[in-house]
mmCIF file of C-alpha atoms in Angstrom:
data_model
loop_
_atom_site.group_PDB
_atom_site.id
_atom_site.type_symbol
_atom_site.label_atom_id
_atom_site.label_comp_id
_atom_site.label_asym_id
_atom_site.label_seq_id
_atom_site.Cartn_x
_atom_site.Cartn_y
_atom_site.Cartn_z
ATOM 1 C CA MET A 1 -6.166 11.867 55.566
ATOM 2 C CA ARG A 2 -9.214 12.260 57.672
ATOM 3 C CA THR A 3 -9.821 10.022 60.659
ATOM 4 C CA ALA A 4 -12.405 11.706 62.771
ATOM 5 C CA ALA A 5 -15.969 12.106 62.129
ATOM 6 C CA ILE A 6 -16.513 14.581 59.378
ATOM 7 C CA ALA A 7 -18.667 17.663 59.892
ATOM 8 C CA VAL A 8 -20.324 19.312 56.931
ATOM 9 C CA LEU A 9 -20.524 23.075 57.093
ATOM 10 C CA LEU A 10 -21.723 25.585 54.949
ATOM 11 C CA LEU A 11 -19.587 28.502 55.289
ATOM 12 C CA VAL A 12 -20.929 32.021 54.610
ATOM 13 C CA THR A 13 -18.175 34.292 54.063
ATOM 14 C CA ALA A 14 -17.956 37.920 56.017
ATOM 15 C CA PHE A 15 -15.664 40.581 54.849
ATOM 16 C CA THR A 16 -14.122 43.109 57.068
ATOM 17 C CA LEU A 17 -11.756 45.963 55.871
ATOM 18 C CA GLY A 18 -9.213 47.355 58.246
ATOM 19 C CA GLY A 19 -6.343 49.344 58.648
ATOM 20 C CA CYS A 20 -4.125 46.429 60.298
ATOM 21 C CA ALA A 21 -4.206 42.583 59.807
ATOM 22 C CA ALA A 22 -5.987 40.057 61.839
ATOM 23 C CA THR A 23 -2.745 38.311 62.951
ATOM 24 C CA SER A 24 0.679 39.570 62.644
ATOM 25 C CA VAL A 25 2.668 37.297 59.808
ATOM 26 C CA PRO A 26 6.280 37.792 58.931
ATOM 27 C CA ALA A 27 6.789 39.945 55.723
ATOM 28 C CA PRO A 28 7.323 37.616 52.294
ATOM 29 C CA PRO A 29 11.081 37.670 51.476
ATOM 30 C CA GLY A 30 12.123 40.093 48.506
ATOM 31 C CA GLY A 31 11.016 43.274 49.829
ATOM 32 C CA ALA A 32 7.518 42.656 49.021
ATOM 33 C CA PRO A 33 5.346 46.122 49.625
ATOM 34 C CA THR A 34 3.393 46.492 52.912
ATOM 35 C CA PRO A 35 -0.303 46.092 52.196
ATOM 36 C CA THR A 36 -2.585 49.036 52.390
ATOM 37 C CA ALA A 37 -5.834 47.324 52.876
ATOM 38 C CA THR A 38 -6.453 43.923 54.978
ATOM 39 C CA VAL A 39 -9.463 41.772 54.085
ATOM 40 C CA ASP A 40 -10.636 39.107 56.862
ATOM 41 C CA ALA A 41 -12.394 36.360 55.080
ATOM 42 C CA GLY A 42 -13.870 34.317 58.347
ATOM 43 C CA GLY A 43 -16.099 31.674 58.903
ATOM 44 C CA ALA A 44 -18.222 29.670 61.524
ATOM 45 C CA GLY A 45 -16.097 27.356 63.970
ATOM 46 C CA VAL A 46 -16.847 23.963 64.593
ATOM 47 C CA GLU A 47 -17.685 22.897 68.218
ATOM 48 C CA GLY A 48 -15.121 21.220 70.255
ATOM 49 C CA MET A 49 -12.696 21.415 67.128
ATOM 50 C CA ASN A 50 -9.744 23.869 66.839
ATOM 51 C CA ARG A 51 -10.052 25.472 63.161
ATOM 52 C CA PRO A 52 -6.596 26.077 61.871
ATOM 53 C CA GLY A 53 -5.348 28.963 59.764
ATOM 54 C CA PRO A 54 -5.869 31.438 58.360
ATOM 55 C CA PHE A 55 -4.368 31.509 55.080
ATOM 56 C CA VAL A 56 -2.543 34.828 54.263
ATOM 57 C CA ILE A 57 -2.808 35.948 50.769
ATOM 58 C CA ARG A 58 -1.207 39.145 49.540
ATOM 59 C CA TYR A 59 -1.812 40.972 46.310
ATOM 60 C CA ASP A 60 -1.774 44.177 44.587
ATOM 61 C CA GLY A 61 -1.355 46.174 47.844
ATOM 62 C CA THR A 62 -4.118 44.063 49.765
ATOM 63 C CA GLU A 63 -3.798 41.151 52.136
ATOM 64 C CA LEU A 64 -6.589 38.579 52.313
ATOM 65 C CA GLN A 65 -6.961 36.537 55.722
ATOM 66 C CA LEU A 66 -8.996 33.486 54.874
ATOM 67 C CA SER A 67 -10.308 31.009 57.021
ATOM 68 C CA PRO A 68 -9.956 27.447 55.695
ATOM 69 C CA HIS A 69 -13.266 25.651 54.901
ATOM 70 C CA THR A 70 -11.866 21.933 55.125
ATOM 71 C CA TRP A 71 -9.133 20.893 57.694
ATOM 72 C CA CYS A 72 -7.751 17.971 59.735
ATOM 73 C CA PHE A 73 -5.752 19.537 62.276
ATOM 74 C CA THR A 74 -5.079 18.710 66.337
ATOM 75 C CA ASN A 75 -8.417 17.110 67.507
ATOM 76 C CA GLY A 76 -10.443 16.748 64.529
ATOM 77 C CA CYS A 77 -11.353 17.170 61.232
ATOM 78 C CA ALA A 78 -14.028 19.337 59.174
ATOM 79 C CA ASP A 79 -15.060 19.205 55.320
ATOM 80 C CA GLY A 80 -16.857 22.321 54.226
ATOM 81 C CA VAL A 81 -17.588 24.523 50.957
ATOM 82 C CA ASP A 82 -17.396 28.013 50.467
ATOM 83 C CA GLU A 83 -20.294 29.080 47.879
ATOM 84 C CA ASN A 84 -19.045 32.610 47.565
ATOM 85 C CA PRO A 85 -15.250 32.726 47.910
ATOM 86 C CA PRO A 86 -13.451 36.166 47.852
ATOM 87 C CA SER A 87 -12.077 37.424 44.686
ATOM 88 C CA VAL A 88 -8.370 38.552 44.149
ATOM 89 C CA GLY A 89 -8.804 39.856 40.781
ATOM 90 C CA SER A 90 -6.400 39.266 38.058
ATOM 91 C CA SER A 91 -3.483 39.906 39.929
ATOM 92 C CA ASP A 92 -0.740 37.986 37.913
ATOM 93 C CA GLU A 93 0.692 36.440 41.361
ATOM 94 C CA LEU A 94 -0.240 35.589 44.709
ATOM 95 C CA LEU A 95 1.926 35.559 47.730
ATOM 96 C CA VAL A 96 0.317 32.500 50.045
ATOM 97 C CA ARG A 97 1.370 31.928 53.622
ATOM 98 C CA PHE A 98 -0.456 29.340 55.748
ATOM 99 C CA ASP A 99 -0.271 30.660 59.357
ATOM 100 C CA GLU A 100 0.256 27.293 61.092
ATOM 101 C CA ASP A 101 3.413 25.350 62.034
ATOM 102 C CA GLY A 102 3.890 21.836 60.523
ATOM 103 C CA PHE A 103 2.383 22.905 57.140
ATOM 104 C CA ASP A 104 5.292 22.839 54.473
ATOM 105 C CA SER A 105 3.850 22.212 50.984
ATOM 106 C CA LEU A 106 1.072 23.787 49.106
ATOM 107 C CA VAL A 107 -1.041 22.816 46.060
ATOM 108 C CA ALA A 108 -2.997 25.378 44.069
ATOM 109 C CA SER A 109 -5.568 24.237 41.559
ATOM 110 C CA GLN A 110 -7.523 26.472 39.221
ATOM 111 C CA PHE A 111 -11.021 25.221 38.402
ATOM 112 C CA SER A 112 -13.180 27.122 35.359
ATOM 113 C CA GLY A 113 -16.707 26.369 34.589
ATOM 114 C CA ASP A 114 -18.849 28.096 37.012
ATOM 115 C CA ASP A 115 -18.635 25.392 39.680
ATOM 116 C CA ASP A 116 -19.761 22.672 36.784
ATOM 117 C CA TYR A 117 -17.003 20.003 37.224
ATOM 118 C CA CYS A 118 -18.308 18.322 33.955
ATOM 119 C CA ALA A 119 -18.003 21.552 31.709
ATOM 120 C CA GLY A 120 -14.755 22.983 33.428
ATOM 121 C CA ARG A 121 -10.848 22.767 33.164
ATOM 122 C CA THR A 122 -8.487 22.157 35.996
ATOM 123 C CA VAL A 123 -5.233 23.441 35.792
ATOM 124 C CA GLU A 124 -2.504 23.346 38.586
ATOM 125 C CA ALA A 125 -1.232 26.806 39.191
ATOM 126 C CA THR A 126 2.459 27.014 39.559
ATOM 127 C CA VAL A 127 3.533 26.982 43.339
ATOM 128 C CA THR A 128 6.868 28.355 44.497
ATOM 129 C CA ASP A 129 8.602 28.022 47.759
ATOM 130 C CA ILE A 130 10.069 31.566 48.433
ATOM 131 C CA GLY A 131 11.114 30.863 51.850
ATOM 132 C CA ASP A 132 10.005 32.384 55.700
ATOM 133 C CA GLY A 133 6.547 30.087 55.051
ATOM 134 C CA TRP A 134 5.487 31.754 51.946
ATOM 135 C CA TRP A 135 4.672 30.549 48.503
ATOM 136 C CA ARG A 136 4.296 32.549 45.166
ATOM 137 C CA VAL A 137 1.233 31.340 43.344
ATOM 138 C CA GLU A 138 1.222 32.154 39.611
ATOM 139 C CA PRO A 139 -1.745 31.285 37.001
ATOM 140 C CA ALA A 140 -1.401 28.911 34.266
ATOM 141 C CA GLY A 141 -3.780 27.956 31.450
ATOM 142 C CA PRO A 142 -6.556 29.622 29.269
ATOM 143 C CA ALA A 143 -7.759 32.987 30.006
ATOM 144 C CA ASP A 144 -11.075 32.237 32.218
ATOM 145 C CA ASP A 145 -12.450 33.104 35.627
ATOM 146 C CA TYR A 146 -11.172 30.570 38.007
ATOM 147 C CA ARG A 147 -11.706 29.118 41.446
ATOM 148 C CA LEU A 148 -8.404 28.642 42.957
ATOM 149 C CA SER A 149 -8.267 26.071 45.776
ATOM 150 C CA LEU A 150 -5.480 26.495 47.739
ATOM 151 C CA PHE A 151 -4.589 23.145 49.808
ATOM 152 C CA ALA A 152 -1.839 23.257 52.571
ATOM 153 C CA PHE A 153 -0.530 19.956 54.161
ATOM 154 C CA GLY A 154 2.728 18.710 56.342
ATOM 155 C CA SER A 155 3.251 16.931 59.356
ATOM 156 C CA ALA A 156 0.334 19.100 61.256
ATOM 157 C CA GLY A 157 -2.482 18.184 59.228
ATOM 158 C CA ASP A 158 -4.126 19.713 56.138
ATOM 159 C CA ALA A 159 -6.575 22.572 55.060
ATOM 160 C CA ALA A 160 -8.229 24.093 52.122
ATOM 161 C CA ALA A 161 -9.598 27.252 51.228
ATOM 162 C CA ASP A 162 -10.843 28.783 47.815
ATOM 163 C CA VAL A 163 -10.527 32.166 46.224
ATOM 164 C CA ARG A 164 -11.957 33.782 42.813
ATOM 165 C CA TRP A 165 -9.057 34.464 40.349
ATOM 166 C CA THR A 166 -9.156 35.877 36.834
ATOM 167 C CA VAL A 167 -6.682 35.272 34.355
ATOM 168 C CA PRO A 168 -6.805 37.638 31.812
ATOM 169 C CA ALA A 169 -4.861 36.038 28.703
ATOM 170 C CA ASP A 170 -3.941 33.022 27.683
ATOM 171 C CA LEU A 171 -1.278 31.443 29.442
ATOM 172 C CA PRO A 172 0.495 28.035 28.664
ATOM 173 C CA LEU A 173 -0.912 24.696 29.925
ATOM 174 C CA PRO A 174 1.249 22.769 32.189
ATOM 175 C CA GLU A 175 2.871 19.604 30.678
ATOM 176 C CA SER A 176 0.162 16.916 30.261
ATOM 177 C CA THR A 177 0.511 14.193 32.742
ATOM 178 C CA ALA A 178 -1.258 10.666 34.112
ATOM 179 C CA SER A 179 -1.107 8.939 37.212
ATOM 180 C CA VAL A 180 -2.372 5.354 38.130
ATOM 181 C CA THR A 181 -3.574 3.599 41.215
ATOM 182 C CA VAL A 182 -3.661 -0.106 41.601
ATOM 183 C CA ILE A 183 -1.519 -1.382 44.695
ATOM 184 C CA ALA A 184 -1.884 -0.542 48.359
ATOM 185 C CA ASP A 185 0.357 -1.033 50.911
ATOM 186 C CA HIS A 186 -1.668 -2.327 54.145
ATOM 187 C CA ASP A 187 0.718 -2.766 56.827
ATOM 188 C CA GLY A 188 3.748 -4.281 54.785
ATOM 189 C CA ARG A 189 1.181 -6.352 52.780
ATOM 190 C CA PRO A 190 0.316 -5.363 48.880
ATOM 191 C CA ASP A 191 -3.439 -4.887 48.724
ATOM 192 C CA SER A 192 -5.649 -2.897 46.377
ATOM 193 C CA TYR A 193 -8.646 -0.510 46.995
ATOM 194 C CA GLY A 194 -9.703 -0.032 43.356
ATOM 195 C CA VAL A 195 -7.836 0.782 40.190
ATOM 196 C CA GLU A 196 -8.174 4.519 38.937
ATOM 197 C CA LEU A 197 -6.194 6.069 35.730
ATOM 198 C CA GLY A 198 -6.020 9.871 35.411
ATOM 199 C CA VAL A 199 -5.008 12.218 32.372
ATOM 200 C CA GLN A 200 -5.131 15.772 32.813
ATOM 201 C CA ASN A 201 -3.763 19.080 31.088
ATOM 202 C CA LEU A 202 -4.516 17.910 27.488
ATOM 203 C CA GLU A 203 -5.041 20.808 25.150
ATOM 204 C CA VAL A 204 -8.257 19.608 23.968
ATOM 205 C CA THR A 205 -10.560 16.543 25.078
ATOM 206 C CA PRO A 206 -10.053 13.410 23.038
ATOM 207 C CA SER A 207 -12.605 11.973 20.981
ATOM 208 C CA ASP A 208 -11.562 8.518 21.907
ATOM 209 C CA ALA A 209 -9.653 7.000 24.125
ATOM 210 C CA SER A 210 -8.759 3.443 25.706
ATOM 211 C CA ALA A 211 -6.255 1.943 28.420
ATOM 212 C CA GLN A 212 -4.688 -1.182 29.085
ATOM 213 C CA ILE A 213 -2.923 -1.979 32.250
ATOM 214 C CA THR A 214 -0.114 -4.245 33.150
ATOM 215 C CA VAL A 215 0.998 -4.939 36.967
ATOM 216 C CA THR A 216 4.311 -6.880 37.616
ATOM 217 C CA ALA A 217 5.479 -7.652 40.899
ATOM 218 C CA ALA A 218 9.060 -8.154 42.129
ATOM 219 C CA ASN A 219 9.025 -12.032 41.442
ATOM 220 C CA GLY A 220 8.279 -11.203 37.692
ATOM 221 C CA LYS A 221 4.613 -12.280 37.629
ATOM 222 C CA SER A 222 2.217 -9.968 35.874
ATOM 223 C CA HIS A 223 -1.336 -9.569 35.073
ATOM 224 C CA THR A 224 -2.980 -7.338 32.296
ATOM 225 C CA PHE A 225 -6.390 -6.132 32.237
ATOM 226 C CA ASP A 226 -8.253 -3.202 30.512
ATOM 227 C CA ALA A 227 -9.449 0.184 32.205
ATOM 228 C CA ARG A 228 -12.570 1.504 31.464
ATOM 229 C CA PRO A 229 -13.555 5.171 30.818
ATOM 230 C CA THR A 230 -15.530 6.234 34.008
ATOM 231 C CA GLU A 231 -19.163 7.722 33.835
ATOM 232 C CA GLU A 232 -17.851 10.365 36.162
ATOM 233 C CA CYS A 233 -17.097 13.566 34.129
ATOM 234 C CA ALA A 234 -13.342 14.454 34.002
ATOM 235 C CA GLY A 235 -13.965 18.122 32.731
ATOM 236 C CA VAL A 236 -12.048 19.454 29.445
ATOM 237 C CA GLY A 237 -8.871 18.116 28.669
ATOM 238 C CA ALA A 238 -8.899 15.398 30.906
ATOM 239 C CA LEU A 239 -9.569 11.515 31.198
ATOM 240 C CA ARG A 240 -10.596 9.037 33.830
ATOM 241 C CA PHE A 241 -10.439 5.153 33.631
ATOM 242 C CA ALA A 242 -11.172 2.611 36.408
ATOM 243 C CA ALA A 243 -11.411 -1.168 36.668
ATOM 244 C CA SER A 244 -13.093 -3.419 39.264
ATOM 245 C CA GLU A 245 -11.463 -4.141 42.783
ATOM 246 C CA ALA A 246 -10.939 -7.730 41.475
ATOM 247 C CA GLU A 247 -8.483 -6.724 39.025
ATOM 248 C CA GLY A 248 -6.591 -4.670 41.755
ATOM 249 C CA ARG A 249 -6.561 -7.604 44.192
ATOM 250 C CA ALA A 250 -5.576 -10.045 41.408
ATOM 251 C CA ALA A 251 -2.456 -7.771 40.743
ATOM 252 C CA ALA A 252 -1.847 -7.342 44.561
ATOM 253 C CA ALA A 253 -1.736 -11.368 44.820
ATOM 254 C CA LEU A 254 0.809 -11.880 42.477
ATOM 255 C CA GLY A 255 3.864 -11.277 44.894
ATOM 256 C CA GLY A 256 5.623 -8.665 47.010
ATOM 257 C CA PHE A 257 6.824 -5.017 46.395
ATOM 258 C CA PRO A 258 7.636 -3.087 44.336
ATOM 259 C CA PHE A 259 5.194 -3.590 41.580
ATOM 260 C CA THR A 260 6.002 -2.071 37.986
ATOM 261 C CA TYR A 261 2.896 -0.622 36.030
ATOM 262 C CA ARG A 262 3.113 -0.549 32.192
ATOM 263 C CA VAL A 263 -0.090 1.738 30.575
ATOM 264 C CA GLU A 264 -0.924 1.339 27.200
ATOM 265 C CA LEU A 265 -2.912 4.647 26.492
ATOM 266 C CA THR A 266 -4.302 5.129 23.170
ATOM 267 C CA ILE A 267 -5.513 8.548 22.547
ATOM 268 C CA ASP A 268 -7.537 9.442 19.155
ATOM 269 C CA GLY A 269 -5.631 6.337 17.347
ATOM 270 C CA GLU A 270 -1.855 7.052 18.896
ATOM 271 C CA THR A 271 -0.802 4.656 21.471
ATOM 272 C CA HIS A 272 1.521 6.088 24.382
ATOM 273 C CA VAL A 273 3.076 3.875 26.919
ATOM 274 C CA GLY A 274 3.277 5.009 30.137
ATOM 275 C CA THR A 275 5.732 3.370 33.135
ATOM 276 C CA GLY A 276 6.138 3.692 36.749
ATOM 277 C CA THR A 277 6.890 1.839 39.929
ATOM 278 C CA TYR A 278 4.951 1.390 43.423
ATOM 279 C CA PRO A 279 5.936 2.544 45.809
ATOM 280 C CA ASP A 280 9.289 3.795 44.430
ATOM 281 C CA ASP A 281 7.542 6.630 42.384
ATOM 282 C CA ALA A 282 4.398 7.630 44.442
ATOM 283 C CA PRO A 283 4.583 10.787 46.627
ATOM 284 C CA PRO A 284 4.757 10.081 50.386
ATOM 285 C CA ARG A 285 1.691 8.597 51.903
ATOM 286 C CA GLU A 286 0.139 8.599 48.313
ATOM 287 C CA LEU A 287 -1.179 5.416 46.269
ATOM 288 C CA ALA A 288 -1.065 7.316 42.870
ATOM 289 C CA VAL A 289 2.089 6.597 40.638
ATOM 290 C CA PRO A 290 3.066 9.285 38.163
ATOM 291 C CA LEU A 291 3.826 7.807 34.674
ATOM 292 C CA SER A 292 6.405 8.487 31.965
ATOM 293 C CA PHE A 293 5.407 8.366 28.626
ATOM 294 C CA GLU A 294 6.992 7.127 25.232
ATOM 295 C CA PRO A 295 5.871 8.954 23.055
ATOM 296 C CA PRO A 296 5.065 11.755 25.411
ATOM 297 C CA LEU A 297 1.433 12.720 25.798
ATOM 298 C CA PRO A 298 -0.179 15.304 23.460
#
């Protein structure tokens, strides 16, 4: 989504405790108690660019106002990293609001592993829209200390910020899911920028896995090819596969939209067949198609 030049920031988080919020925001629905303390976690801006935000996070009587470290908004984009995200303790839920108009969706991803992405597990937290611009975020997955990445997006742009969140007791994992990217819509013409297949939320990391992908165009012509496990680490309970751009371009040349995907995914000796259609099943502005499997993924 970033079309402007990207500025790389290393943000040093500064905390200020005060008796009133840095900005005034509507109270969340449902009679949530008024916070008794406010934490302002700010960061340096980018010259010539307008930083959006902040994220407003309420938990255990505290309101955290957290500036995003990465965003695309108004006249520019910036990518950054928060090397020391503030902690929200072990609260059993967070109430989150992004204090800009035009941001109407939120994704919250938990990552364990002390920032070693090859050793950790990524889990999607449960996000519920509770109205008036607020979301309820609830944890999922094994007990651990997580970096929680909040990603707000909508017609006005996107923005991301991180906090530390402790999950003190094991919770159920979300359902295992997979998605595949092969075809892209290039100004109404089928194209491909590469092939990727991702699987997540498996209870354990498989010891052996393989994948074969069949793409069928609207005219019935098909192309079948193997996807190979990627060298890039996927993390605990996840798999990643890829194929060459040539395989993707061969699929795109079959005919016109829509394209049906059939993925034969073999995990530790059991084959699961996943299906999906591009662009019908892809989220808006996305290339990855969620797959429905029979039998279901473990």
